[in-house]
Coordinates of C-alpha atoms in Angstrom, one line a residue:
M1 CA 26.8 110.0 98.5
S2 CA 25.2 111.7 95.8
T3 CA 26.9 111.0 91.9
I4 CA 27.7 114.1 90.4
T5 CA 26.5 114.0 86.7
P6 CA 26.3 116.4 83.4
H7 CA 22.8 117.3 84.3
K8 CA 23.7 118.2 88.0
L9 CA 26.3 120.2 86.8
G10 CA 24.1 122.2 84.6
V11 CA 25.5 120.8 81.0
H12 CA 22.0 120.7 79.3
K13 CA 21.4 124.5 79.9
I14 CA 24.4 125.2 77.9
L15 CA 24.3 122.2 75.3
K16 CA 20.5 123.5 74.8
H17 CA 22.3 126.4 72.8
I18 CA 24.4 124.4 70.8
P19 CA 22.4 123.2 67.5
L20 CA 24.4 120.0 66.8
N21 CA 21.5 118.1 66.9
A22 CA 21.2 118.3 63.0
I23 CA 24.6 117.1 62.6
F24 CA 24.5 114.2 64.7
D25 CA 20.9 113.1 63.4
A26 CA 22.4 113.3 59.7
P27 CA 23.3 109.7 59.5
A28 CA 20.0 108.5 61.4
K29 CA 17.9 110.2 59.0
R30 CA 19.6 108.8 55.9
R31 CA 19.0 105.7 57.5
L32 CA 15.5 106.3 57.9
A33 CA 14.6 107.6 54.6
K34 CA 16.3 104.2 53.0
A35 CA 14.2 101.9 55.5
V36 CA 11.2 99.7 53.4
N37 CA 10.0 98.0 56.6
I38 CA 9.7 97.7 60.4
A39 CA 12.3 95.8 60.5
D40 CA 14.7 98.3 58.7
L41 CA 13.3 100.8 61.4
R42 CA 14.4 98.3 64.2
L43 CA 17.7 98.5 62.7
C44 CA 17.9 102.4 62.5
A45 CA 16.6 102.4 65.7
K46 CA 19.5 100.0 66.8
A47 CA 22.0 102.0 65.2
R48 CA 21.3 105.1 66.8
A49 CA 20.3 104.4 70.4
H50 CA 22.8 103.3 73.2
K51 CA 22.9 99.6 73.4
M52 CA 21.6 99.7 76.7
V53 CA 18.8 101.8 75.6
F54 CA 18.0 100.0 72.7
D55 CA 18.1 96.2 74.4
Y56 CA 15.6 97.3 77.1
L57 CA 13.3 98.1 74.5
D58 CA 13.7 95.0 72.3
A59 CA 14.4 92.5 74.7
G60 CA 12.4 89.9 76.9
A61 CA 13.0 88.2 80.4
D62 CA 14.9 85.0 80.7
D63 CA 15.9 83.2 77.3
E64 CA 13.0 85.5 75.6
I65 CA 11.2 82.3 74.5
S66 CA 7.8 83.9 75.1
L67 CA 9.1 87.6 73.0
R68 CA 10.1 84.9 70.2
R69 CA 6.5 83.2 70.2
G70 CA 5.1 86.1 70.0
K71 CA 6.8 87.5 67.5
D72 CA 6.1 84.2 65.5
A73 CA 2.6 84.0 66.3
Y74 CA 2.1 86.9 63.7
S75 CA 3.7 84.6 60.9
E76 CA 0.9 82.4 61.4
L77 CA -1.7 84.9 60.8
E78 CA -3.1 85.0 57.0
M79 CA -5.0 87.7 55.8
H80 CA -7.5 86.8 52.9
Y81 CA -8.4 89.7 50.7
H82 CA -11.9 90.4 49.0
V83 CA -11.5 88.9 45.4
L84 CA -13.9 90.3 42.5
S85 CA -14.9 93.3 44.7
G86 CA -13.5 96.1 43.2
L87 CA -11.1 97.3 45.9
K88 CA -9.0 99.5 45.1
P89 CA -6.3 102.1 46.8
P90 CA -6.7 104.3 48.8
L91 CA -8.4 101.5 51.3
D92 CA -10.9 102.4 54.1
L93 CA -9.0 101.0 57.2
R94 CA -11.4 102.6 59.9
T95 CA -12.8 100.7 62.6
K96 CA -13.8 100.6 66.3
I97 CA -11.1 100.1 68.9
F98 CA -12.5 100.0 72.8
G99 CA -15.9 101.4 71.0
Q100 CA -13.9 104.4 69.5
D101 CA -13.7 105.3 65.8
V102 CA -10.2 105.1 64.7
K103 CA -8.6 105.3 61.0
L104 CA -6.2 102.1 61.4
P105 CA -6.7 99.0 63.2
F106 CA -3.6 98.8 65.0
F107 CA -1.8 101.5 67.9
G108 CA 1.4 101.7 69.5
C109 CA 1.0 100.4 72.5
P110 CA 2.2 102.0 75.9
T111 CA 6.0 101.9 76.6
A112 CA 7.8 103.0 79.9
G113 CA 10.0 106.0 79.5
N114 CA 9.7 107.0 76.1
R115 CA 12.3 109.8 76.8
M116 CA 14.8 107.6 77.2
F117 CA 15.0 106.7 73.6
H118 CA 14.4 110.2 72.0
W119 CA 14.1 113.5 73.5
E120 CA 10.8 114.1 72.3
G121 CA 9.5 110.7 73.7
E122 CA 5.9 110.2 74.3
T123 CA 5.2 113.5 72.6
A124 CA 6.3 112.4 69.2
A125 CA 4.5 109.1 69.5
A126 CA 1.2 111.4 70.5
K127 CA 1.6 113.5 67.6
A128 CA 2.2 110.6 65.1
A129 CA -1.0 108.9 66.3
E130 CA -3.1 112.4 66.2
H131 CA -1.6 112.9 62.6
H132 CA -2.7 109.4 61.5
G133 CA -6.2 109.0 63.4
S134 CA -4.9 106.2 65.1
L135 CA -5.9 105.5 69.2
Y136 CA -2.8 106.2 71.8
G137 CA -1.8 104.0 74.6
L138 CA 0.2 105.7 77.4
S139 CA 2.3 104.1 80.1
S140 CA 2.1 104.7 84.0
L141 CA 5.6 104.7 83.5
A142 CA 5.6 107.7 80.8
T143 CA 8.2 110.5 81.1
T144 CA 5.4 112.9 79.7
G145 CA 2.3 113.7 81.8
I146 CA -1.1 113.1 81.2
T147 CA -2.2 116.5 80.5
D148 CA 0.7 117.4 78.4
I149 CA -0.7 114.0 76.0
G150 CA -4.0 115.3 76.4
K151 CA -3.3 118.7 74.8
I152 CA -1.3 116.9 71.6
H153 CA -3.7 114.2 70.9
N154 CA -7.5 115.0 70.7
G155 CA -8.4 111.4 69.7
P156 CA -9.0 108.1 71.6
K157 CA -6.6 107.2 74.2
V158 CA -6.0 104.3 76.4
F159 CA -4.2 104.6 79.4
Q160 CA -2.3 101.7 80.9
L161 CA -2.3 101.4 84.3
Y162 CA -0.6 100.1 87.5
V163 CA -2.4 99.4 90.7
W164 CA 0.3 100.5 93.0
K165 CA -0.2 100.1 96.8
D166 CA -0.7 103.7 97.4
R167 CA -4.5 103.9 96.2
E168 CA -4.4 107.7 96.5
L169 CA -2.0 107.5 94.0
V170 CA -4.1 105.1 91.6
K171 CA -7.1 107.2 92.2
E172 CA -5.1 110.6 91.3
V173 CA -3.8 109.6 88.1
L174 CA -7.2 108.2 87.1
A175 CA -8.9 111.3 87.9
K176 CA -6.1 112.7 85.5
A177 CA -7.1 110.3 82.8
K178 CA -10.3 111.2 82.8
E179 CA -9.7 114.6 82.6
G180 CA -7.1 114.3 79.8
G181 CA -9.9 112.6 77.7
F182 CA -8.4 109.4 78.2
N183 CA -11.5 107.0 76.9
A184 CA -10.2 103.4 77.9
L185 CA -7.9 101.6 80.6
A186 CA -5.4 98.6 79.8
L187 CA -5.4 97.0 83.3
T188 CA -1.4 95.2 83.6
V189 CA -2.1 91.9 85.9
D190 CA 0.9 90.4 85.0
F191 CA 3.5 92.8 86.8
T192 CA 3.9 91.0 90.0
W193 CA 7.9 91.3 90.3
Y194 CA 10.3 92.6 88.0
G195 CA 11.4 90.0 85.2
N196 CA 15.0 88.5 85.1
R197 CA 16.0 90.6 82.0
E198 CA 19.4 89.1 81.2
R199 CA 20.3 91.5 78.5
D200 CA 19.8 94.5 80.7
I201 CA 22.2 92.8 83.4
R202 CA 24.7 92.3 80.8
N203 CA 24.7 95.7 79.7
D204 CA 24.5 97.2 83.1
F205 CA 21.5 98.8 82.4
S206 CA 20.4 101.6 85.0
I207 CA 18.5 104.8 85.1
P208 CA 19.8 107.2 84.3
P209 CA 23.2 105.6 82.8
K210 CA 26.3 104.9 85.0
Y211 CA 29.2 106.7 83.9
S212 CA 31.3 103.6 83.7
V213 CA 34.1 103.3 80.7
A214 CA 32.0 100.9 79.0
Q215 CA 29.2 103.1 79.0
M216 CA 30.7 106.1 77.9
V217 CA 32.4 104.5 75.3
E218 CA 29.1 103.6 73.7
A219 CA 28.2 106.8 74.5
I220 CA 30.5 108.1 72.3
R221 CA 29.8 105.5 69.5
K222 CA 26.3 106.9 69.5
P223 CA 26.5 110.4 69.1
A224 CA 23.3 111.3 68.4
W225 CA 21.5 109.5 71.2
T226 CA 23.9 110.9 73.6
Y227 CA 23.7 114.5 72.3
D228 CA 19.8 114.4 72.6
F229 CA 20.3 112.8 76.6
L230 CA 22.6 115.8 77.6
S231 CA 21.3 118.2 75.8
H232 CA 17.9 118.3 77.5
E233 CA 16.3 118.1 80.8
P234 CA 16.5 114.9 82.9
Y235 CA 13.2 113.0 82.3
S236 CA 11.1 111.8 85.2
Y237 CA 8.2 109.2 85.3
A238 CA 5.3 111.8 85.2
C239 CA 2.6 109.7 85.8
I240 CA 4.0 108.6 89.2
N241 CA 5.1 111.9 91.3
Q242 CA 7.1 114.7 89.8
D243 CA 9.3 114.4 92.6
V244 CA 10.2 110.5 92.0
P245 CA 13.5 111.1 89.6
A246 CA 14.4 108.3 87.0
D247 CA 17.0 107.2 89.1
S248 CA 14.4 106.3 92.0
L249 CA 12.6 104.4 89.7
A250 CA 13.3 101.0 90.7
A251 CA 13.2 101.8 94.3
F252 CA 9.6 103.1 93.7
V253 CA 8.2 100.3 91.8
N254 CA 9.6 97.5 94.1
S255 CA 8.0 99.4 97.2
Q256 CA 4.7 99.9 95.1
I257 CA 3.8 96.7 93.3
A258 CA 0.9 94.7 94.4
P259 CA 0.4 91.4 93.3
E260 CA -2.5 90.4 95.5
F261 CA -4.3 93.5 94.3

């Protein structure tokens, strides 16, 4: 039996004409204005987003040992600057990534389901990358289409690829990526099964959110995220199949994972 949700009732078609976003987002914008580093931005996201959604983005699997080691590895790196060289701001950070010219030596990595975190999703990230002249990475599980990103970001782009069992789907996605101006592929080889993401289990994570008492209480505590979610179209995973809704993602992925590829 199909679950009745606000989107199925058409609530978003009404709320989109009631511009309350600015009111709900005002506290988040004040926090952003005070942020001075990446750690502050993480706290800003945590304060705005539904706990289930934030932990999906922030967490790793099991005891998150690999996640912590990955973070700690960066603290072991040292940057030795050139002394007596006459360098002064603004510094030229231009370099090449995947053989493509970029203005920054780093980029935002492909991440699934950006519209889960904010209604603009991958569109906002692509605009930021275009503005700063950096590489943009799009996930196979993106909620914005390859063609749409190609129109927004004219610079170098990398597409993160899962090799599904459905090889025709893979060929179709690759053709779209090439046509959309993507310059490189990031082939994911460690996705042989779902990780045991304990925070997701504790939060009863689901896509779309379950309308349990606990989830609704959390939604009330995070009005900016909730109004975003309720006042915009439900998202689907655009690089899989427009007919695969978000709530069918787990079944699709489980049926398509191909460890033997």
